[in-house]
Tab-separated table of N, CA and C in Angstrom:
chain	number	residue	atom	x	y	z
A	1	UNK	N	0.811	-1.196	0.000
A	1	UNK	CA	0.000	0.000	0.000
A	1	UNK	C	0.860	1.269	0.000
A	2	UNK	N	1.955	1.321	0.777
A	2	UNK	CA	2.793	2.522	0.735
A	2	UNK	C	3.335	2.828	-0.666
A	3	UNK	N	3.672	1.790	-1.434
A	3	UNK	CA	4.168	2.011	-2.796
A	3	UNK	C	3.076	2.606	-3.670
A	4	UNK	N	1.867	2.091	-3.566
A	4	UNK	CA	0.738	2.623	-4.332
A	4	UNK	C	0.491	4.085	-3.973
A	5	UNK	N	0.511	4.397	-2.706
A	5	UNK	CA	0.292	5.771	-2.256
A	5	UNK	C	1.371	6.691	-2.815
A	6	UNK	N	2.612	6.251	-2.770
A	6	UNK	CA	3.720	7.047	-3.293
A	6	UNK	C	3.559	7.299	-4.791
A	7	UNK	N	3.198	6.266	-5.525
A	7	UNK	CA	3.011	6.417	-6.978
A	7	UNK	C	1.849	7.347	-7.303
A	8	UNK	N	0.765	7.230	-6.556
A	8	UNK	CA	-0.391	8.113	-6.771
A	8	UNK	C	-0.016	9.565	-6.480
A	9	UNK	N	0.758	9.768	-5.430
A	9	UNK	CA	1.193	11.118	-5.067
A	9	UNK	C	2.082	11.711	-6.171
A	10	UNK	N	3.024	10.909	-6.679
A	10	UNK	CA	3.924	11.373	-7.742
A	10	UNK	C	3.161	11.678	-9.026
A	11	UNK	N	2.223	10.825	-9.384
A	11	UNK	CA	1.436	11.034	-10.608
A	11	UNK	C	0.606	12.311	-10.504
A	12	UNK	N	0.005	12.540	-9.357
A	12	UNK	CA	-0.803	13.743	-9.168
A	12	UNK	C	0.064	14.998	-9.223
A	13	UNK	N	1.248	14.931	-8.633
A	13	UNK	CA	2.156	16.085	-8.658
A	13	UNK	C	2.572	16.409	-10.088
A	14	UNK	N	2.837	15.377	-10.882
A	14	UNK	CA	3.235	15.589	-12.276
A	14	UNK	C	2.107	16.211	-13.091
A	15	UNK	N	0.868	15.886	-12.739
A	15	UNK	CA	-0.297	16.409	-13.460
A	15	UNK	C	-0.829	17.702	-12.858
A	16	UNK	N	-0.331	18.061	-11.679
A	16	UNK	CA	-0.816	19.260	-11.007
A	16	UNK	C	-2.223	19.104	-10.447
A	17	UNK	N	-2.580	17.886	-10.040
A	17	UNK	CA	-3.907	17.618	-9.491
A	17	UNK	C	-3.785	17.029	-8.084
A	18	UNK	N	-4.917	16.859	-7.446
A	18	UNK	CA	-4.939	16.184	-6.142
A	18	UNK	C	-4.811	14.687	-6.364
A	19	UNK	N	-4.092	13.998	-5.502
A	19	UNK	CA	-4.005	12.543	-5.632
A	19	UNK	C	-5.385	11.904	-5.452
A	20	UNK	N	-5.613	10.839	-6.203
A	20	UNK	CA	-6.890	10.136	-6.138
A	20	UNK	C	-6.648	8.652	-5.893
A	21	UNK	N	-7.497	8.076	-5.060
A	21	UNK	CA	-7.409	6.656	-4.763
A	21	UNK	C	-8.828	6.120	-4.666
A	22	UNK	N	-9.139	5.132	-5.508
A	22	UNK	CA	-10.459	4.509	-5.504
A	22	UNK	C	-10.283	3.025	-5.235
A	23	UNK	N	-10.994	2.537	-4.210
A	23	UNK	CA	-10.872	1.141	-3.806
A	23	UNK	C	-12.257	0.516	-3.705
A	24	UNK	N	-12.311	-0.813	-3.831
A	24	UNK	CA	-13.573	-1.540	-3.769
A	24	UNK	C	-13.449	-2.681	-2.770
A	25	UNK	N	-14.373	-2.732	-1.838
A	25	UNK	CA	-14.471	-3.836	-0.891
A	25	UNK	C	-15.704	-4.650	-1.273
A	26	UNK	N	-15.488	-5.738	-2.007
A	26	UNK	CA	-16.594	-6.595	-2.452
A	26	UNK	C	-16.931	-7.582	-1.343
A	27	UNK	N	-18.222	-7.801	-1.126
A	27	UNK	CA	-18.637	-8.691	-0.048
A	27	UNK	C	-18.301	-8.084	1.303
A	28	UNK	N	-18.686	-6.827	1.493
A	28	UNK	CA	-18.256	-6.059	2.672
A	28	UNK	C	-18.985	-6.428	3.963
A	29	UNK	N	-20.051	-7.209	3.875
A	29	UNK	CA	-20.830	-7.607	5.061
A	29	UNK	C	-21.231	-6.374	5.869
A	30	UNK	N	-20.851	-6.303	7.133
A	30	UNK	CA	-21.283	-5.198	7.994
A	30	UNK	C	-20.293	-4.031	8.040
A	31	UNK	N	-19.324	-4.022	7.142
A	31	UNK	CA	-18.488	-2.849	6.933
A	31	UNK	C	-17.151	-2.779	7.642
A	32	UNK	N	-16.833	-3.752	8.488
A	32	UNK	CA	-15.577	-3.664	9.234
A	32	UNK	C	-14.361	-3.546	8.322
A	33	UNK	N	-14.324	-4.345	7.260
A	33	UNK	CA	-13.162	-4.313	6.359
A	33	UNK	C	-13.048	-2.971	5.646
A	34	UNK	N	-14.151	-2.475	5.123
A	34	UNK	CA	-14.122	-1.203	4.397
A	34	UNK	C	-13.694	-0.058	5.310
A	35	UNK	N	-14.252	-0.027	6.514
A	35	UNK	CA	-13.872	1.027	7.449
A	35	UNK	C	-12.432	0.857	7.932
A	36	UNK	N	-11.984	-0.375	8.089
A	36	UNK	CA	-10.583	-0.613	8.467
A	36	UNK	C	-9.643	-0.100	7.388
A	37	UNK	N	-10.039	-0.274	6.143
A	37	UNK	CA	-9.249	0.242	5.029
A	37	UNK	C	-9.196	1.770	5.082
A	38	UNK	N	-10.318	2.402	5.368
A	38	UNK	CA	-10.351	3.862	5.488
A	38	UNK	C	-9.441	4.332	6.626
A	39	UNK	N	-9.485	3.632	7.749
A	39	UNK	CA	-8.618	3.982	8.882
A	39	UNK	C	-7.149	3.800	8.508
A	40	UNK	N	-6.838	2.702	7.832
A	40	UNK	CA	-5.461	2.460	7.397
A	40	UNK	C	-4.973	3.593	6.501
A	41	UNK	N	-5.805	4.038	5.573
A	41	UNK	CA	-5.414	5.133	4.685
A	41	UNK	C	-5.175	6.417	5.471
A	42	UNK	N	-5.992	6.675	6.472
A	42	UNK	CA	-5.779	7.861	7.312
A	42	UNK	C	-4.458	7.758	8.074
A	43	UNK	N	-4.079	6.555	8.449
A	43	UNK	CA	-2.809	6.345	9.149
A	43	UNK	C	-1.617	6.510	8.196
A	44	UNK	N	-1.757	6.035	6.970
A	44	UNK	CA	-0.647	6.046	6.013
A	44	UNK	C	-0.496	7.361	5.254
A	45	UNK	N	-1.566	8.144	5.184
A	45	UNK	CA	-1.548	9.384	4.406
A	45	UNK	C	-1.837	10.556	5.345
A	46	UNK	N	-0.799	11.197	5.864
A	46	UNK	CA	-1.014	12.296	6.814
A	46	UNK	C	-1.853	13.440	6.244
A	47	UNK	N	-1.727	13.700	4.944
A	47	UNK	CA	-2.506	14.769	4.313
A	47	UNK	C	-3.733	14.200	3.593
A	48	UNK	N	-4.337	13.236	4.201
A	48	UNK	CA	-5.483	12.516	3.638
A	48	UNK	C	-6.595	13.467	3.159
A	49	UNK	N	-6.795	14.562	3.861
A	49	UNK	CA	-7.849	15.510	3.494
A	49	UNK	C	-7.591	16.152	2.134
A	50	UNK	N	-6.340	16.154	1.674
A	50	UNK	CA	-5.997	16.741	0.380
A	50	UNK	C	-6.190	15.757	-0.775
A	51	UNK	N	-6.489	14.519	-0.453
A	51	UNK	CA	-6.677	13.473	-1.459
A	51	UNK	C	-8.152	13.316	-1.797
A	52	UNK	N	-8.417	12.779	-2.979
A	52	UNK	CA	-9.771	12.348	-3.352
A	52	UNK	C	-9.794	10.833	-3.165
A	53	UNK	N	-10.285	10.412	-2.010
A	53	UNK	CA	-10.310	8.989	-1.674
A	53	UNK	C	-11.750	8.522	-1.621
A	54	UNK	N	-12.027	7.432	-2.328
A	54	UNK	CA	-13.361	6.837	-2.244
A	54	UNK	C	-13.218	5.326	-2.148
A	55	UNK	N	-13.970	4.773	-1.220
A	55	UNK	CA	-14.009	3.327	-1.031
A	55	UNK	C	-15.439	2.892	-1.282
A	56	UNK	N	-15.639	2.065	-2.289
A	56	UNK	CA	-16.954	1.501	-2.577
A	56	UNK	C	-17.026	0.149	-1.894
A	57	UNK	N	-18.029	-0.039	-1.056
A	57	UNK	CA	-18.213	-1.295	-0.331
A	57	UNK	C	-19.561	-1.885	-0.736
A	58	UNK	N	-19.541	-3.111	-1.262
A	58	UNK	CA	-20.775	-3.718	-1.751
A	58	UNK	C	-21.039	-5.062	-1.085
A	59	UNK	N	-22.328	-5.397	-1.011
A	59	UNK	CA	-22.743	-6.697	-0.489
A	59	UNK	C	-24.142	-6.989	-1.027
A	60	UNK	N	-24.515	-8.266	-1.061
A	60	UNK	CA	-25.856	-8.633	-1.537
A	60	UNK	C	-26.896	-8.579	-0.416
A	61	UNK	N	-26.464	-8.524	0.825
A	61	UNK	CA	-27.364	-8.561	1.970
A	61	UNK	C	-27.733	-7.135	2.398
A	62	UNK	N	-28.985	-6.743	2.157
A	62	UNK	CA	-29.437	-5.386	2.473
A	62	UNK	C	-29.375	-5.091	3.970
A	63	UNK	N	-29.640	-6.094	4.802
A	63	UNK	CA	-29.560	-5.891	6.254
A	63	UNK	C	-28.131	-5.593	6.693
A	64	UNK	N	-27.173	-6.304	6.115
A	64	UNK	CA	-25.766	-6.033	6.422
A	64	UNK	C	-25.381	-4.612	6.005
A	65	UNK	N	-25.838	-4.196	4.825
A	65	UNK	CA	-25.512	-2.851	4.352
A	65	UNK	C	-26.096	-1.784	5.276
A	66	UNK	N	-27.316	-2.003	5.744
A	66	UNK	CA	-27.936	-1.052	6.673
A	66	UNK	C	-27.123	-0.966	7.962
A	67	UNK	N	-26.679	-2.106	8.453
A	67	UNK	CA	-25.859	-2.126	9.668
A	67	UNK	C	-24.515	-1.438	9.417
A	68	UNK	N	-23.928	-1.671	8.260
A	68	UNK	CA	-22.641	-1.050	7.922
A	68	UNK	C	-22.765	0.469	7.883
A	69	UNK	N	-23.854	0.965	7.324
A	69	UNK	CA	-24.050	2.416	7.241
A	69	UNK	C	-24.163	3.059	8.624
A	70	UNK	N	-24.654	2.314	9.600
A	70	UNK	CA	-24.757	2.846	10.965
A	70	UNK	C	-23.382	3.006	11.599
A	71	UNK	N	-22.443	2.152	11.234
A	71	UNK	CA	-21.052	2.222	11.714
A	71	UNK	C	-20.950	2.169	13.235
A	72	UNK	N	-21.741	1.289	13.842
A	72	UNK	CA	-21.681	1.065	15.285
A	72	UNK	C	-21.313	-0.395	15.508
A	73	UNK	N	-20.273	-0.618	16.312
A	73	UNK	CA	-19.744	-1.967	16.495
A	73	UNK	C	-19.576	-2.298	17.974
A	74	UNK	N	-19.677	-3.575	18.287
A	74	UNK	CA	-19.530	-4.058	19.664
A	74	UNK	C	-18.053	-4.338	19.965
A	75	UNK	N	-17.791	-4.691	21.209
A	75	UNK	CA	-16.427	-5.052	21.616
A	75	UNK	C	-15.854	-6.174	20.761
A	76	UNK	N	-16.698	-7.083	20.321
A	76	UNK	CA	-16.247	-8.235	19.542
A	76	UNK	C	-15.506	-7.801	18.276
A	77	UNK	N	-15.927	-6.698	17.686
A	77	UNK	CA	-15.275	-6.209	16.464
A	77	UNK	C	-13.865	-5.690	16.719
A	78	UNK	N	-13.530	-5.489	17.980
A	78	UNK	CA	-12.216	-4.937	18.338
A	78	UNK	C	-11.356	-5.954	19.076
A	79	UNK	N	-11.527	-7.217	18.763
A	79	UNK	CA	-10.848	-8.284	19.509
A	79	UNK	C	-9.367	-8.413	19.165
A	80	UNK	N	-8.930	-7.901	18.023
A	80	UNK	CA	-7.516	-7.946	17.646
A	80	UNK	C	-6.753	-6.848	18.388
A	81	UNK	N	-5.484	-7.073	18.651
A	81	UNK	CA	-4.673	-6.143	19.429
A	81	UNK	C	-4.646	-4.722	18.913
A	82	UNK	N	-4.367	-4.525	17.645
A	82	UNK	CA	-4.266	-3.184	17.073
A	82	UNK	C	-5.617	-2.478	17.056
A	83	UNK	N	-6.687	-3.240	16.979
A	83	UNK	CA	-8.026	-2.659	16.922
A	83	UNK	C	-8.340	-1.827	18.164
A	84	UNK	N	-7.775	-2.195	19.300
A	84	UNK	CA	-8.001	-1.437	20.532
A	84	UNK	C	-7.483	-0.001	20.388
A	85	UNK	N	-6.329	0.148	19.778
A	85	UNK	CA	-5.757	1.475	19.560
A	85	UNK	C	-6.625	2.291	18.607
A	86	UNK	N	-7.084	1.669	17.541
A	86	UNK	CA	-7.953	2.360	16.585
A	86	UNK	C	-9.273	2.747	17.224
A	87	UNK	N	-9.796	1.872	18.077
A	87	UNK	CA	-11.075	2.161	18.731
A	87	UNK	C	-10.988	3.455	19.531
A	88	UNK	N	-9.896	3.648	20.244
A	88	UNK	CA	-9.773	4.849	21.076
A	88	UNK	C	-9.594	6.117	20.246
A	89	UNK	N	-9.071	5.988	19.035
A	89	UNK	CA	-8.818	7.169	18.201
A	89	UNK	C	-9.919	7.483	17.200
A	90	UNK	N	-10.646	6.478	16.753
A	90	UNK	CA	-11.595	6.682	15.655
A	90	UNK	C	-13.054	6.393	16.003
A	91	UNK	N	-13.335	6.017	17.239
A	91	UNK	CA	-14.695	5.655	17.634
A	91	UNK	C	-15.097	6.374	18.919
A	92	UNK	N	-16.398	6.570	19.067
A	92	UNK	CA	-16.976	7.167	20.260
A	92	UNK	C	-17.899	6.149	20.917
A	93	UNK	N	-17.775	5.940	22.240
A	93	UNK	CA	-18.687	5.005	22.911
A	93	UNK	C	-20.137	5.497	22.811
A	94	UNK	N	-21.054	4.578	22.534
A	94	UNK	CA	-22.481	4.898	22.435
A	94	UNK	C	-23.287	3.780	23.081
A	95	UNK	N	-24.539	4.088	23.359
A	95	UNK	CA	-25.471	3.078	23.843
A	95	UNK	C	-26.717	3.183	22.979
A	96	UNK	N	-26.987	2.128	22.217
A	96	UNK	CA	-28.160	2.100	21.349
A	96	UNK	C	-29.058	0.951	21.767
A	97	UNK	N	-30.292	1.291	22.087
A	97	UNK	CA	-31.271	0.279	22.477
A	97	UNK	C	-30.769	-0.578	23.633
A	98	UNK	N	-30.092	0.049	24.590
A	98	UNK	CA	-29.602	-0.672	25.751
A	98	UNK	C	-28.345	-1.485	25.524
A	99	UNK	N	-27.734	-1.347	24.365
A	99	UNK	CA	-26.503	-2.094	24.057
A	99	UNK	C	-25.345	-1.112	23.897
A	100	UNK	N	-24.258	-1.415	24.582
A	100	UNK	CA	-23.057	-0.593	24.450
A	100	UNK	C	-22.357	-0.913	23.136
A	101	UNK	N	-21.784	0.110	22.544
A	101	UNK	CA	-21.044	-0.079	21.306
A	101	UNK	C	-20.134	1.109	21.061
A	102	UNK	N	-19.593	1.160	19.858
A	102	UNK	CA	-18.667	2.218	19.473
A	102	UNK	C	-19.036	2.695	18.080
A	103	UNK	N	-19.233	4.009	17.953
A	103	UNK	CA	-19.631	4.591	16.674
A	103	UNK	C	-18.424	5.244	16.003
A	104	UNK	N	-18.244	4.925	14.746
A	104	UNK	CA	-17.123	5.448	13.970
A	104	UNK	C	-17.286	6.944	13.724
A	105	UNK	N	-16.195	7.683	13.807
A	105	UNK	CA	-16.214	9.124	13.562
A	105	UNK	C	-16.593	9.421	12.108
A	106	UNK	N	-17.277	10.529	11.919
A	106	UNK	CA	-17.799	10.895	10.599
A	106	UNK	C	-16.725	11.061	9.534
A	107	UNK	N	-15.551	11.584	9.905
A	107	UNK	CA	-14.526	11.813	8.876
A	107	UNK	C	-14.065	10.503	8.239
A	108	UNK	N	-14.181	9.401	8.948
A	108	UNK	CA	-13.849	8.092	8.377
A	108	UNK	C	-15.058	7.540	7.626
A	109	UNK	N	-16.235	7.684	8.194
A	109	UNK	CA	-17.456	7.184	7.544
A	109	UNK	C	-17.630	7.780	6.150
A	110	UNK	N	-17.318	9.055	6.009
A	110	UNK	CA	-17.509	9.731	4.717
A	110	UNK	C	-16.615	9.175	3.610
A	111	UNK	N	-15.595	8.447	3.964
A	111	UNK	CA	-14.693	7.883	2.962
A	111	UNK	C	-15.278	6.648	2.280
A	112	UNK	N	-16.334	6.073	2.863
A	112	UNK	CA	-16.885	4.801	2.386
A	112	UNK	C	-18.321	4.991	1.914
A	113	UNK	N	-18.628	4.420	0.748
A	113	UNK	CA	-19.985	4.393	0.216
A	113	UNK	C	-20.426	2.946	0.116
A	114	UNK	N	-21.592	2.637	0.670
A	114	UNK	CA	-22.123	1.274	0.631
A	114	UNK	C	-23.198	1.173	-0.437
A	115	UNK	N	-23.190	0.049	-1.166
A	115	UNK	CA	-24.164	-0.165	-2.236
A	115	UNK	C	-24.438	-1.657	-2.388
A	116	UNK	N	-25.626	-2.001	-2.911
A	116	UNK	CA	-25.914	-3.424	-3.163
A	116	UNK	C	-25.026	-3.963	-4.270
A	117	UNK	N	-24.710	-5.227	-4.168
A	117	UNK	CA	-23.824	-5.872	-5.154
A	117	UNK	C	-24.645	-6.818	-6.008
């Protein structure tokens, strides 16, 4: 990924445009992978706001897509070691319908578009 980012940055500089990166997460289920990709890009690209980044996330399950758009996840979604660090930086604790969870910050959510596949 760092090589791709570097090449995109160089190409944009040569053209005098903003760097662009378009990615697709096929079979995105409830969105964890697509949002993780968005978080990774924010970590790897310090000037992320200057880029045109779009992540298309698709799935055939409409219920999964609805859940993905809400961007609220339980502790189970953060069971990996590095996920704990991301949770504290990119999520806000929430309680929905009596269930505790974590809602993804809007600046990351806006990087991902969900659609039926």
